[in-house]
Coordinates of C-alpha atoms in Angstrom, one line a residue:
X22 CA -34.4 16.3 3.3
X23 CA -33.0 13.8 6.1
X24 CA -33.7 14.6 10.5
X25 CA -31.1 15.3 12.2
X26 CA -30.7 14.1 16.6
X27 CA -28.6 16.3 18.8
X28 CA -28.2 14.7 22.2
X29 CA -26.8 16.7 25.3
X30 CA -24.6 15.5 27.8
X31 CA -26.0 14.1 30.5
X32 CA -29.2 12.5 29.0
X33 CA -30.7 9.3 29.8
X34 CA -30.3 7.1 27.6
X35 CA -32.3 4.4 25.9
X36 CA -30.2 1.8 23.7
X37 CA -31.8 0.0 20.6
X38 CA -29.1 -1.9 19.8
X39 CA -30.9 -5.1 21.0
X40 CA -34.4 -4.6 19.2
X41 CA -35.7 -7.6 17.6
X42 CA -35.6 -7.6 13.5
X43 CA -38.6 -7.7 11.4
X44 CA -37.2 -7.8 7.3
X45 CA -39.0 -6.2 4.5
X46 CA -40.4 -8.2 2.5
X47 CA -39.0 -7.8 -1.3
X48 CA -41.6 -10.1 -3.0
X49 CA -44.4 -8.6 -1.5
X50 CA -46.2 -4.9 -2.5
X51 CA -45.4 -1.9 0.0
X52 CA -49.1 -2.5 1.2
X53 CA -48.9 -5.4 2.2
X54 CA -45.6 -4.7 4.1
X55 CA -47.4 -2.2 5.5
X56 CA -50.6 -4.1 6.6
X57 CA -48.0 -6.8 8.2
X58 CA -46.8 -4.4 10.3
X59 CA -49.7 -2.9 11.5
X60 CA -50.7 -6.1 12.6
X61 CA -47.4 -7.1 14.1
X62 CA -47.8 -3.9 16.5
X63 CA -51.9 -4.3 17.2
X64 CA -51.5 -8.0 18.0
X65 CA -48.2 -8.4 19.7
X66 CA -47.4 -4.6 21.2
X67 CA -43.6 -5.4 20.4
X68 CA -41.6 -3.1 23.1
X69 CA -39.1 -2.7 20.4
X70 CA -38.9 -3.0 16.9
X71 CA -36.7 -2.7 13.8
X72 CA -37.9 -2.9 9.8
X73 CA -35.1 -3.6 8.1
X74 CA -34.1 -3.1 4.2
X75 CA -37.4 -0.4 3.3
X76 CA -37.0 0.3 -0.2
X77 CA -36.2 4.3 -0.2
X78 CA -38.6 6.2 -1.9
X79 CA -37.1 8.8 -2.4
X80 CA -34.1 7.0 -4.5
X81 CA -36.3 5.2 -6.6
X82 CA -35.4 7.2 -10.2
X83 CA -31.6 7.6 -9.6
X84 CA -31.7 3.6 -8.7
X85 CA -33.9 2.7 -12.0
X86 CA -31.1 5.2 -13.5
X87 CA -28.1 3.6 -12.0
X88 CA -29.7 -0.3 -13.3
X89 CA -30.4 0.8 -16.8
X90 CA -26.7 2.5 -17.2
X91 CA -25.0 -1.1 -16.1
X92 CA -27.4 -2.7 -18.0
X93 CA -26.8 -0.5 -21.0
X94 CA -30.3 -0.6 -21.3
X95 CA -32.5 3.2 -22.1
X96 CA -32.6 5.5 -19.2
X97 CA -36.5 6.1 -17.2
X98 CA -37.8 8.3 -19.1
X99 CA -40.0 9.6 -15.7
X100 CA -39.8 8.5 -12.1
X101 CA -41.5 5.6 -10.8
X102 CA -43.1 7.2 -7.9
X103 CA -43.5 4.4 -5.0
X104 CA -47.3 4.3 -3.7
X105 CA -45.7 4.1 0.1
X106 CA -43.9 7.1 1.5
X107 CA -41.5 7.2 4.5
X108 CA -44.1 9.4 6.3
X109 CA -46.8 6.6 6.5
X110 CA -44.3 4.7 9.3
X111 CA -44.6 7.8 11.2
X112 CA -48.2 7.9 10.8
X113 CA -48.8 4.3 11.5
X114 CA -46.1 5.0 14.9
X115 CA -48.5 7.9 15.9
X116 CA -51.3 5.8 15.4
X117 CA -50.1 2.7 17.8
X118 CA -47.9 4.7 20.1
X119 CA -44.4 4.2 18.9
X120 CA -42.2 6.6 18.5
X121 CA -40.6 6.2 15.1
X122 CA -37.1 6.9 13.8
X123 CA -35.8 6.0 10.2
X124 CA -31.9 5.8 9.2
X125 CA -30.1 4.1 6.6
X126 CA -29.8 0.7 6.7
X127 CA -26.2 -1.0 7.4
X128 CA -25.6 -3.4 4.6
X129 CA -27.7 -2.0 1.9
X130 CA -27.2 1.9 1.8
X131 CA -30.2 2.1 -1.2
X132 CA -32.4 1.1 1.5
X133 CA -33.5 2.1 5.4
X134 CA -34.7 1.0 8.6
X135 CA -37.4 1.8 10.2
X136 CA -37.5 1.4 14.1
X137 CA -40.4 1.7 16.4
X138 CA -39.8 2.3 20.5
X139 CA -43.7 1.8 22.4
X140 CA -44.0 5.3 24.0
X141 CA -44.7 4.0 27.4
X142 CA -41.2 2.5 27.8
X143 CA -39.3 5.3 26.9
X144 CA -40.6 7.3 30.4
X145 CA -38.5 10.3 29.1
X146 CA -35.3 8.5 28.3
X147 CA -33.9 9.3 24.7
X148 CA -33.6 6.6 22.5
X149 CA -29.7 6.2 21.3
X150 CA -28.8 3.5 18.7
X151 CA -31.2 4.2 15.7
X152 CA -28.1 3.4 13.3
X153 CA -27.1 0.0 13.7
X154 CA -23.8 -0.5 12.9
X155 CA -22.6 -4.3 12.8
X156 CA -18.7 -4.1 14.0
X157 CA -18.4 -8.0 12.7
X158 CA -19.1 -7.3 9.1
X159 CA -16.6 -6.1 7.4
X160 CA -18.6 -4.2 4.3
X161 CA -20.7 -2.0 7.2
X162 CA -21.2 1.7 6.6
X163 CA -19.9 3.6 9.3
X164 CA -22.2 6.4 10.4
X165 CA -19.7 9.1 9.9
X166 CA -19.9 8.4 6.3
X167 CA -23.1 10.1 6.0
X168 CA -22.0 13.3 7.8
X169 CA -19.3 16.1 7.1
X170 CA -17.8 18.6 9.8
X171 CA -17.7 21.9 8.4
X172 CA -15.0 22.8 11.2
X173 CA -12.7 20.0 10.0
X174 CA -10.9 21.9 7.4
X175 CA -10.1 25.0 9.8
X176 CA -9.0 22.2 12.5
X177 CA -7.0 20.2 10.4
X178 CA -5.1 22.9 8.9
X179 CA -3.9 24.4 12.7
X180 CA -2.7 20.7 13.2
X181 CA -0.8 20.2 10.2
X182 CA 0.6 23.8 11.1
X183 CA 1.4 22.7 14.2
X184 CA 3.3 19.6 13.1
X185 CA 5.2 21.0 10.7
X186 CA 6.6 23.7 13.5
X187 CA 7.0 21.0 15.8
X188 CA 8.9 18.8 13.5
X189 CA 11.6 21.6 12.2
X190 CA 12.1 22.7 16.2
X191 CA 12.7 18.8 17.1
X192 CA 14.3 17.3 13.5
X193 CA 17.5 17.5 11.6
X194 CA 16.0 19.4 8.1
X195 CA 16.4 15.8 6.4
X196 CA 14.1 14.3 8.9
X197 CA 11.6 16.5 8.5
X198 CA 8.6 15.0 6.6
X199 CA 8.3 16.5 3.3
X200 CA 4.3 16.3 3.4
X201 CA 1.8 15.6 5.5
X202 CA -1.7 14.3 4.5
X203 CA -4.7 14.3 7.4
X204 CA -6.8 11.5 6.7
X205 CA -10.3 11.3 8.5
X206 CA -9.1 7.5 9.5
X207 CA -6.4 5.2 8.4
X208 CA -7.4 2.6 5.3
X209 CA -7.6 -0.9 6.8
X210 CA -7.4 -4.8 5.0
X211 CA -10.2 -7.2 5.9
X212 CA -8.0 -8.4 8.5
X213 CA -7.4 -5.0 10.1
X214 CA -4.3 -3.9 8.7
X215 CA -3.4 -1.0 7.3
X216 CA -4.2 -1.1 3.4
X217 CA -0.9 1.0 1.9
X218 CA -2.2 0.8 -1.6
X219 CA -5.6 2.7 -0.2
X220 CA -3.3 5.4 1.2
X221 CA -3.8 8.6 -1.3
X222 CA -0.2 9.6 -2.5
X223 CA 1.4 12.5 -1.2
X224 CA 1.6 15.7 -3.9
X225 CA 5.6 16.4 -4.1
X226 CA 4.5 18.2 -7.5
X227 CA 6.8 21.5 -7.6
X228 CA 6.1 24.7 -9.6
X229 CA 9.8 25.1 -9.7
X230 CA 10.0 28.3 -7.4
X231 CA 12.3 30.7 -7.6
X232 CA 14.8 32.0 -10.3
X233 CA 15.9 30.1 -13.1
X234 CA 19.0 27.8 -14.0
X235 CA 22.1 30.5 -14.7
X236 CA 24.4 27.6 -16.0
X237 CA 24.8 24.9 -17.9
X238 CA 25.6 22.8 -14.8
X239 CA 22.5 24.0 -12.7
X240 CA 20.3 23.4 -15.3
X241 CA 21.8 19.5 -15.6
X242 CA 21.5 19.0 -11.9
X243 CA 17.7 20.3 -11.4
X244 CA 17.5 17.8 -14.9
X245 CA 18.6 14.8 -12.7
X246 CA 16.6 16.1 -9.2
X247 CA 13.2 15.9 -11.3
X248 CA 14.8 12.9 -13.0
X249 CA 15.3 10.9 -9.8
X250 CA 12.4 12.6 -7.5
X251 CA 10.1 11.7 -10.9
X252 CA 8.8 14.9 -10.9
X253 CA 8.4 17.3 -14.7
X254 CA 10.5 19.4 -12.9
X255 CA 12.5 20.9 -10.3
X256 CA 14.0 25.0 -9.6
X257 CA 17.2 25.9 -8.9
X258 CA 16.0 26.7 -5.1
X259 CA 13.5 24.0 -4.3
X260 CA 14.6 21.4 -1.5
X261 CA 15.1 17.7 -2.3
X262 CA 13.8 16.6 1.1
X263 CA 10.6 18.8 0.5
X264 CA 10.0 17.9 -2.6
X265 CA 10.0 13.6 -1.4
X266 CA 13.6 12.8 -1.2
X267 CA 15.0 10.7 1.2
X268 CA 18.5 8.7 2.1
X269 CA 18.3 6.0 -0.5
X270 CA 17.1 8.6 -3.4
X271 CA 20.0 10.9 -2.4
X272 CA 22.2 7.9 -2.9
X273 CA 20.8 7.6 -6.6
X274 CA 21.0 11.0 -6.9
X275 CA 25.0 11.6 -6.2
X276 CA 25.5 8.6 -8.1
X277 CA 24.3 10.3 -11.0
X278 CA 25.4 13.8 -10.2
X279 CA 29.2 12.0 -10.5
X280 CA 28.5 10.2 -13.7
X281 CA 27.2 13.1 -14.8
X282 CA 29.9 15.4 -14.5
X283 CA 33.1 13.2 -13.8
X284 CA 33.8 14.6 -10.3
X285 CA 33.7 12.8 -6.6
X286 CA 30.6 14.7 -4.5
X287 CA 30.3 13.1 -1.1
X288 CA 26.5 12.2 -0.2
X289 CA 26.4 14.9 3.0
X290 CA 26.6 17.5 0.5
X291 CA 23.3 17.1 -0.6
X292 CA 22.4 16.9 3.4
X293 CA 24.2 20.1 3.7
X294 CA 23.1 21.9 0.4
X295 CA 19.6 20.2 -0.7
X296 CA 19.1 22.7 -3.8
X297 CA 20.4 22.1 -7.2
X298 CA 21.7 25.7 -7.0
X299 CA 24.2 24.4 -3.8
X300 CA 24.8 21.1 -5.4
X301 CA 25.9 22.9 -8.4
X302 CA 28.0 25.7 -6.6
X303 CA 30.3 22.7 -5.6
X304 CA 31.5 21.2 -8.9
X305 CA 33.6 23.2 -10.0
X306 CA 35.8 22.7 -6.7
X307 CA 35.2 18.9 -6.4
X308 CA 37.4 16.4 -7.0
X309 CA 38.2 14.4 -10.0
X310 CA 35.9 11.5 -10.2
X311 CA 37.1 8.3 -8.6
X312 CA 37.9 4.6 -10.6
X313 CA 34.8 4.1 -12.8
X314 CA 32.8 0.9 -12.1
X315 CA 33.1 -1.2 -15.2
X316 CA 33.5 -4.9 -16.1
X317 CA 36.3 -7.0 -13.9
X318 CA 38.1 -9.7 -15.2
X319 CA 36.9 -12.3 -12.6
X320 CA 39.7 -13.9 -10.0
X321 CA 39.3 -17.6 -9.4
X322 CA 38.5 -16.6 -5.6
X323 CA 35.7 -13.8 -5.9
X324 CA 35.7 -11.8 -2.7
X325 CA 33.0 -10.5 -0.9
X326 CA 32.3 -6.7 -0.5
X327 CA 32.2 -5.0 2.6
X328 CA 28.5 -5.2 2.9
X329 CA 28.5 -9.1 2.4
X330 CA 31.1 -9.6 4.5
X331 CA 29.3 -7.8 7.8
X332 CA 26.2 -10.0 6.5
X333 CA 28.1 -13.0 6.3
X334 CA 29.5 -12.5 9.2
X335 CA 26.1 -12.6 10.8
X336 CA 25.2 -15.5 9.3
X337 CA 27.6 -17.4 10.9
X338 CA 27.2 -16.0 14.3
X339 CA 23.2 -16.5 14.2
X340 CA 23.0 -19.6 11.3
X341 CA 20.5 -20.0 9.1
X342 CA 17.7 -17.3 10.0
X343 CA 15.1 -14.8 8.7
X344 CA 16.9 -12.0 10.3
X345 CA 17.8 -10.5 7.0
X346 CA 15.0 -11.4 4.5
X347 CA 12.9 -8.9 2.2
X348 CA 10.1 -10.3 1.0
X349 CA 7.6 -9.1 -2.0
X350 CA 3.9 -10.5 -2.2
X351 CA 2.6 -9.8 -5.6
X352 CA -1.3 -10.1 -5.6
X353 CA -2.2 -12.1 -9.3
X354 CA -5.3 -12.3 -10.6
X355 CA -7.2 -13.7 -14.0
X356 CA -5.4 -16.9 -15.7
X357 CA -2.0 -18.2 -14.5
X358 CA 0.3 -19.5 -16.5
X359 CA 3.0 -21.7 -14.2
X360 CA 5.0 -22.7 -16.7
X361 CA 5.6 -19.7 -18.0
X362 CA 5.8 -18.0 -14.4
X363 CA 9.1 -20.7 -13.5
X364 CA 10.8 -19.8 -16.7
X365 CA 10.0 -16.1 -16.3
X366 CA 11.9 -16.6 -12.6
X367 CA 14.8 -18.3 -14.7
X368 CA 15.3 -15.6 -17.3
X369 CA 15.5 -12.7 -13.9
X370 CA 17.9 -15.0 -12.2
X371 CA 19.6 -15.9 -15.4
X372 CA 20.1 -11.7 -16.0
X373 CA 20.8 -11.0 -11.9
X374 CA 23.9 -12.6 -11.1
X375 CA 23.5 -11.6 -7.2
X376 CA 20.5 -14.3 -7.3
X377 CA 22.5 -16.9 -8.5
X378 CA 25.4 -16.7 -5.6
X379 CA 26.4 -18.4 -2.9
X380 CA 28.8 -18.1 -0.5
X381 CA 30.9 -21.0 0.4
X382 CA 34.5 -21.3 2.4
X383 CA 37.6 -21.6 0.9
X384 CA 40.4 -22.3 3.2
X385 CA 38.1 -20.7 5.9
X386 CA 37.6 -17.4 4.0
X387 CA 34.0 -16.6 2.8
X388 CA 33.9 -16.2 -1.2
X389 CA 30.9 -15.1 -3.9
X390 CA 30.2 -18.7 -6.2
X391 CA 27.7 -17.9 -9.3
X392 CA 25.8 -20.5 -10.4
X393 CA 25.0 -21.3 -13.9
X394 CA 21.6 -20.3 -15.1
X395 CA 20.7 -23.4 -15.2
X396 CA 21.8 -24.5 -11.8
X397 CA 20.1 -21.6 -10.3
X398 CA 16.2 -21.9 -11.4
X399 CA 14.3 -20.9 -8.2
X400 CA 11.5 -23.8 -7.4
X401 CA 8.5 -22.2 -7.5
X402 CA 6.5 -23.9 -4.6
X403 CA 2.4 -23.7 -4.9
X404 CA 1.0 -23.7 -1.7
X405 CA -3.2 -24.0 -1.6
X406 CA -4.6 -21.4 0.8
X407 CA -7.8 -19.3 1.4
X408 CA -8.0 -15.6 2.1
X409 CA -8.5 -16.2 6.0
X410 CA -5.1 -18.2 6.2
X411 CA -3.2 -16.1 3.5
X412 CA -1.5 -13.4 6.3
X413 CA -0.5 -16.6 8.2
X414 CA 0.9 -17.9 5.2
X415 CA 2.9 -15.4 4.0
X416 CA 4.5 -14.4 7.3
X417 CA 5.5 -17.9 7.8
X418 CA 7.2 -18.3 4.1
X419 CA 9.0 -15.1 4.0
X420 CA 11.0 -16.6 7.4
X421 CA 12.4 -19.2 5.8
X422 CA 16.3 -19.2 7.0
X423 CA 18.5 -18.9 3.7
X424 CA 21.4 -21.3 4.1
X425 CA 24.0 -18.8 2.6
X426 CA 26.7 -21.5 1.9
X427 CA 24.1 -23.7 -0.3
X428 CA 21.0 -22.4 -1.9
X429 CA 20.5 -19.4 -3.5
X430 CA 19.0 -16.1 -1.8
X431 CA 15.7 -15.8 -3.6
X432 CA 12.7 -17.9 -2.5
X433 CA 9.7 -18.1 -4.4
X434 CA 6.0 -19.5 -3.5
X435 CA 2.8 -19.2 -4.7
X436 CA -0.2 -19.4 -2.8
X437 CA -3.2 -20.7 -4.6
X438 CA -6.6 -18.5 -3.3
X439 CA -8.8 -20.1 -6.5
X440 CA -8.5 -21.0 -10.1
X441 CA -8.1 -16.9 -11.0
X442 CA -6.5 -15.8 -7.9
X443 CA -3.5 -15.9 -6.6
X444 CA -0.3 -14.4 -4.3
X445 CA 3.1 -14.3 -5.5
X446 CA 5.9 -14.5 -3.0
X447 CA 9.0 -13.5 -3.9
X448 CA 12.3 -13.1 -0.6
X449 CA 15.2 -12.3 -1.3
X450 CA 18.3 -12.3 1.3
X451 CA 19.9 -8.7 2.3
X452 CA 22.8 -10.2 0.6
X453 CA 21.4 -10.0 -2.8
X454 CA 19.3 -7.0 -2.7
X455 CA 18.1 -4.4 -0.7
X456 CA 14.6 -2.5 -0.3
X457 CA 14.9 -0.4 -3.4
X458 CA 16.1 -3.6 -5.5
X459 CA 12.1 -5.1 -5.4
X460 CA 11.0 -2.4 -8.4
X461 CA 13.8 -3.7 -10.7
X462 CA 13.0 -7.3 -9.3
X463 CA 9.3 -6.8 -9.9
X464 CA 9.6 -5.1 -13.3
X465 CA 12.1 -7.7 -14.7
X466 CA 9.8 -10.3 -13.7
X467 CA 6.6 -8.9 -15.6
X468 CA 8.2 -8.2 -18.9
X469 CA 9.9 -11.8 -18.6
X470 CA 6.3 -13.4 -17.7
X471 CA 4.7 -11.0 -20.7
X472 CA 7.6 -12.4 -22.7
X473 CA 7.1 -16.4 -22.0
X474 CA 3.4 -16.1 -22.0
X475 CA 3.8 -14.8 -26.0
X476 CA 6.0 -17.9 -26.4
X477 CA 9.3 -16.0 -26.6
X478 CA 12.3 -15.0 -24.7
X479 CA 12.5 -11.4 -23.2
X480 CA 14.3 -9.1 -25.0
X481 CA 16.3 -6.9 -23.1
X482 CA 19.9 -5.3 -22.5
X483 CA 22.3 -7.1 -20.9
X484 CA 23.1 -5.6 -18.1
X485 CA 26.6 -2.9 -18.1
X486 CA 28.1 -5.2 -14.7
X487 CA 27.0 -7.2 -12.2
X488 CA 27.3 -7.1 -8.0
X489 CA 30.6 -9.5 -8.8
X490 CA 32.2 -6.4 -10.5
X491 CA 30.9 -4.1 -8.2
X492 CA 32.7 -6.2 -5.6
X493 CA 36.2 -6.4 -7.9
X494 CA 35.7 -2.4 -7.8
X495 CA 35.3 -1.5 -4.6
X496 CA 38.5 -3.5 -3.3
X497 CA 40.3 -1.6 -5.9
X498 CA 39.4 0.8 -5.3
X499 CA 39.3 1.3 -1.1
X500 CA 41.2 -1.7 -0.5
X501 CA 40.7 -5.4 0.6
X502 CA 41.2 -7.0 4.3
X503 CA 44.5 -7.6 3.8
X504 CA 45.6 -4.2 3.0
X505 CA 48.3 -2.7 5.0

């Protein structure tokens, strides 16, 4: 059973947030708590008073449970009824004068507080503030947490109704967001950030609506939607933008579709046709697939692709800045191995040719340079900090300004929190890499560190080409600067 307060508008008001503190006392028995207090209010007629941390009698089996499960010791058989019930503070209130309201305390939600307002001050004002919610500490309960709104539900689905109308009336259909999730208020860090990893994850799960595959070549295509969405699977009619796709998926996606099938399928297709049934309706019309991308015999003079050049370009208007830098923090904890960490970097630039290239002049014309392996090692710069100045930290190191012409566009740091903890930094330059490139970068990284940590090198695949050939490709294939 708990009390519940309903104030009205327009009440007068008595605060409590300044009432002076009186703590339980843990060593002592509930009487003699209780006998302290009494004499606390008899001799001194406090105006205002707070208990704080009264153990609740009401949860005393379920915490006795609790202790003996993480203990792993055997469970109560019976409750250990406390001697002192919340009622006797409303009794001994009644008895002096107060007025007496209990709530939960703010810090230790297995506990209350008990507060105490002298009658004769109140002179008909309500008293407001019985929770007292500290907004410095960061681990306090806020009082919502111990109430629901039944009307939420009803409410939130209107507004989520709303939006979605609102969003197809105002939005192209591929900006149009494929879910939308109401949260009562938005996760935040210890510094007051918003804490993405505490956001829940959207549901893109599909029950693959509507009729079933008819060919062959729909059946491959809703294959490689679920494939690329990551989903167990995908109908012939169901939306890729509904279902969690977006630009750079739809990239991946075509990509495949043309390896897949050997034909050329712009990307605004899939803009224009989202469904695997549309997607497939076009391949039998499409084009023959264009030049495959496959190892280049190398030129003395590498070029740059289009996308380096415009980057490159930039460089040179700006100079050495952080315009262009993505940076990864990768949160560590347990045992470090360092050693093993640098030579894990080495093997991921060793296998990433893009992280081992610079781009120097020749005869005024920017041109890709790969290092050697061993030329290319990334230093990996430890960096002693404390949770307070790690955001500082990492916002500082992830604007270092790459020097394209020179060093190497990955950066690595570590930042030091304490002997088990610690925070990876990894930037790379838009030159190398681009936002969906950290997975693979991440990935590579722990099954190299798993590898070196075992004592061995990791075994993988090299990889089918490199940016270089990628580069060699596309100037076949579309043409160079100095085309006609």
């Amino acid at each position: 059973r708990y009390d519940a307060t309903l104030y009205k508008t327009g009440i007068n008001a008595h605060p409590l947030t300044d009432a002076p503190t009186r703590p339980w006392l843990a060593h002592a028995d509930a009487q003699a708590n209780l006998a302290g207090l009494r004499q606390q209010l008899a001799a001194e007629r406090p105006a205002e008073l707070r208990l704080t941390g009264v153990p609740n009698p009401r949860l005393v089996h379920e915490l006795a449970v609790r202790q003996a499960l993480e203990d792993g010791a055997p469970l109560p058989d019976r409750p250990t009824a406390s001697p002192l019930g919340l009622e006797a503070f409303h009794s001994l209130g009644d008895e002096h004068g107060y007025w007496t309201g209990i709530t939960w305390n703010t810090q230790d939600t297995d506990t209350v507080d008990v507060v105490l307002v002298d009658r004769t001050r109140l002179s008909g004002r309500a008293p407001v503030g019985t929770y007292a919610a500290l907004p410095t500490s960061t681990s306090t309960a806020p009082l919502s947490m111990w109430a629901t709104n039944p009307a939420a539900r009803r409410g939130t689905g209107a507004l989520v109704t709303k939006l979605r109308e609102h969003t197809r009336d105002h939005l192209p259909d591929y900006m149009v967001p494929s879910a939308i999730v109401p949260l009562d208020r938005l996760p935040l860090t210890a510094n007051g950030k918003l804490d993405r990893a505490a956001l829940p994850a959207p549901d893109f799960a599909s029950a693959g609506s509507g009729r079933g595959a008819r060919t062959p070549q729909e059946q491959i295509v809703c294959d490689l939607f679920a494939q690329v969405l990551g989903l167990p699977r995908v109908g012939v009619e169901d939306d890729f933008f509904d279902l969690g796709g977006h630009s750079l998926l739809a990239t991946r996606l075509i990509a495949q579709i043309r390896a897949a099938f050997g034909v050329e399928l712009e990307l605004r297709a899939l803009f224009e046709g989202p469904t695997p049934a549309a997607v497939a309706a076009l391949l039998d019309t499409a084009a023959p697939g264009r030049l495959a991308l496959t190892v280049r015999r190398r030129p003395e003079v590498m070029p740059l692709s289009f996308a380096q050049r415009r980057l490159w370009f930039i460089h040179k208007m700006e100079g050495p800045s952080a315009t262009y830098n993505i940076p990864l923090a990768l949160r560590l904890s347990g045992e470090l191995d360092r050693d093993a960490l640098r030579a894990a970097l080495g093997d991921v630039v060793a296998r990433h040719e893009s992280l081992r290239t610079v781009f120097p002049e020749a005869e005024g014309v920017p041109c890709q340079q790969v290092l050697s392996p061993e030329a290319a090692v990334p230093h990996l710069t430890v960096i002693p900090t404390t949770e307070a100045g790690l955001p500082e930290a990492l916002e500082s190191a992830a604007r270092h300004p790459f020097d394209l012409a020179t060093e190497t566009p990955l950066r690595a740091d570590l930042f030091e929190l304490s002997a088990q903890e610690y925070v990876l930094l990894l930037v790379v330059h838009h030159i190398a890499g681009d936002g969906w490139s950290l997975g693979p970068l991440a990935a590579d990284l722990t099954r190299a560190y798993t590898a070196r940590v075992e004592g061995r090198v990791p075994e993988w695949r090299g990889l089918a080409v490199q940016y270089a050939d990628y580069t060699l490709w596309q100037n076949e294939l579309l043409g160079d600067q100095n085309d006609p």
